[in-house]
Amino acid sequence: LRQELPRGIILYVMMHPGCTHGQVLGSIDATGATLSYHVKRMVTAGVVKAEKSGRETMLGVNEPEKVADLLITHRRSFLDKLVDGFVSAWLAKR
């Protein structure tokens, strides 16, 4: 979560569970290969889950409550408007 691009990917997937690679790619400033690299690392680490549905891969976050708590706890160290927006939306859902 300390790196901006993986954090942006996590934030998008948390706000859009079941999204596809293409949907995430449309929301971040990265190439498809770069996105695939980061998603693969997060899947290997057990943070993100990827489930095949036909030709598409649907993405989700394992333990979203835990990830949200980490983002909320450390949001000041991120200095990121995306994190601030996510935290506000996440807390409003509770």
Coordinates of C-alpha atoms in Angstrom, one line a residue:
L1 CA 0.0 0.0 0.0
R2 CA 3.0 2.3 0.3
Q3 CA 3.5 2.5 -3.5
E4 CA 1.1 4.8 -5.3
L5 CA 0.2 2.5 -8.2
P6 CA -0.6 -0.6 -6.2
R7 CA -2.5 1.6 -3.8
G8 CA -4.6 3.0 -6.6
I9 CA -5.3 -0.5 -7.9
I10 CA -6.4 -1.6 -4.5
L11 CA -8.6 1.4 -4.0
Y12 CA -10.3 0.9 -7.4
V13 CA -10.9 -2.8 -6.8
M14 CA -12.3 -2.1 -3.3
M15 CA -14.8 0.4 -4.7
H16 CA -15.6 -1.7 -7.7
P17 CA -15.6 -5.4 -6.6
G18 CA -15.8 -7.8 -9.5
C19 CA -14.2 -5.3 -11.9
T20 CA -12.2 -6.5 -14.8
H21 CA -8.5 -5.8 -15.8
G22 CA -9.8 -3.5 -18.5
Q23 CA -11.9 -1.5 -16.1
V24 CA -9.0 -1.0 -13.7
L25 CA -6.8 -0.1 -16.6
G26 CA -9.2 2.6 -17.7
S27 CA -9.0 4.3 -14.3
I28 CA -5.2 4.3 -13.7
D29 CA -2.2 5.7 -15.6
A30 CA -0.3 2.6 -16.4
T31 CA 0.2 0.1 -19.2
G32 CA -1.6 -3.2 -19.3
A33 CA 1.6 -5.1 -18.6
T34 CA 2.3 -2.9 -15.6
L35 CA -1.2 -3.5 -14.2
S36 CA -0.8 -7.2 -14.8
Y37 CA 2.5 -7.2 -13.0
H38 CA 1.1 -5.5 -9.9
V39 CA -2.1 -7.5 -9.9
K40 CA -0.1 -10.8 -10.1
R41 CA 2.0 -9.7 -7.1
M42 CA -1.1 -8.8 -5.1
V43 CA -2.7 -12.1 -5.9
T44 CA 0.5 -14.0 -4.9
A45 CA 0.5 -12.0 -1.7
G46 CA -3.1 -12.9 -1.0
V47 CA -4.4 -9.3 -1.0
V48 CA -6.3 -9.6 -4.3
K49 CA -8.3 -12.4 -5.7
A50 CA -8.7 -13.0 -9.4
E51 CA -11.5 -15.3 -10.7
K52 CA -12.0 -16.3 -14.3
S53 CA -15.4 -15.7 -15.8
G54 CA -15.3 -16.7 -19.4
R55 CA -12.5 -14.6 -21.1
E56 CA -12.6 -12.0 -18.3
T57 CA -10.9 -12.1 -15.0
M58 CA -12.9 -10.6 -12.2
L59 CA -10.9 -8.9 -9.4
G60 CA -11.7 -8.5 -5.7
V61 CA -10.0 -7.8 -2.5
N62 CA -9.5 -10.5 0.1
E63 CA -10.3 -9.2 3.6
P64 CA -11.5 -5.8 2.5
E65 CA -12.2 -4.7 6.1
K66 CA -8.6 -5.4 7.0
V67 CA -7.3 -3.4 4.0
A68 CA -9.7 -0.6 4.7
D69 CA -8.5 -0.5 8.3
L70 CA -4.9 -0.2 7.1
L71 CA -5.8 2.6 4.7
I72 CA -7.7 4.4 7.4
T73 CA -4.9 4.0 10.0
H74 CA -2.1 5.1 7.7
R75 CA -3.9 7.6 5.4
R76 CA -1.9 10.6 6.7
S77 CA 1.4 9.0 5.6
F78 CA 0.0 8.4 2.1
L79 CA -0.8 12.1 1.3
D80 CA -3.2 10.9 -1.3
K81 CA -6.5 12.4 -2.4
L82 CA -7.7 9.0 -3.6
V83 CA -7.2 7.5 -0.1
D84 CA -9.0 10.4 1.5
G85 CA -11.9 9.9 -0.8
F86 CA -12.0 6.2 -0.3
V87 CA -11.8 6.6 3.5
S88 CA -14.7 9.0 3.5
A89 CA -16.8 6.7 1.3
W90 CA -15.9 3.6 3.3
L91 CA -16.8 5.2 6.6
A92 CA -20.1 6.5 5.3
K93 CA -21.0 2.9 4.4
R94 CA -20.5 1.7 7.9

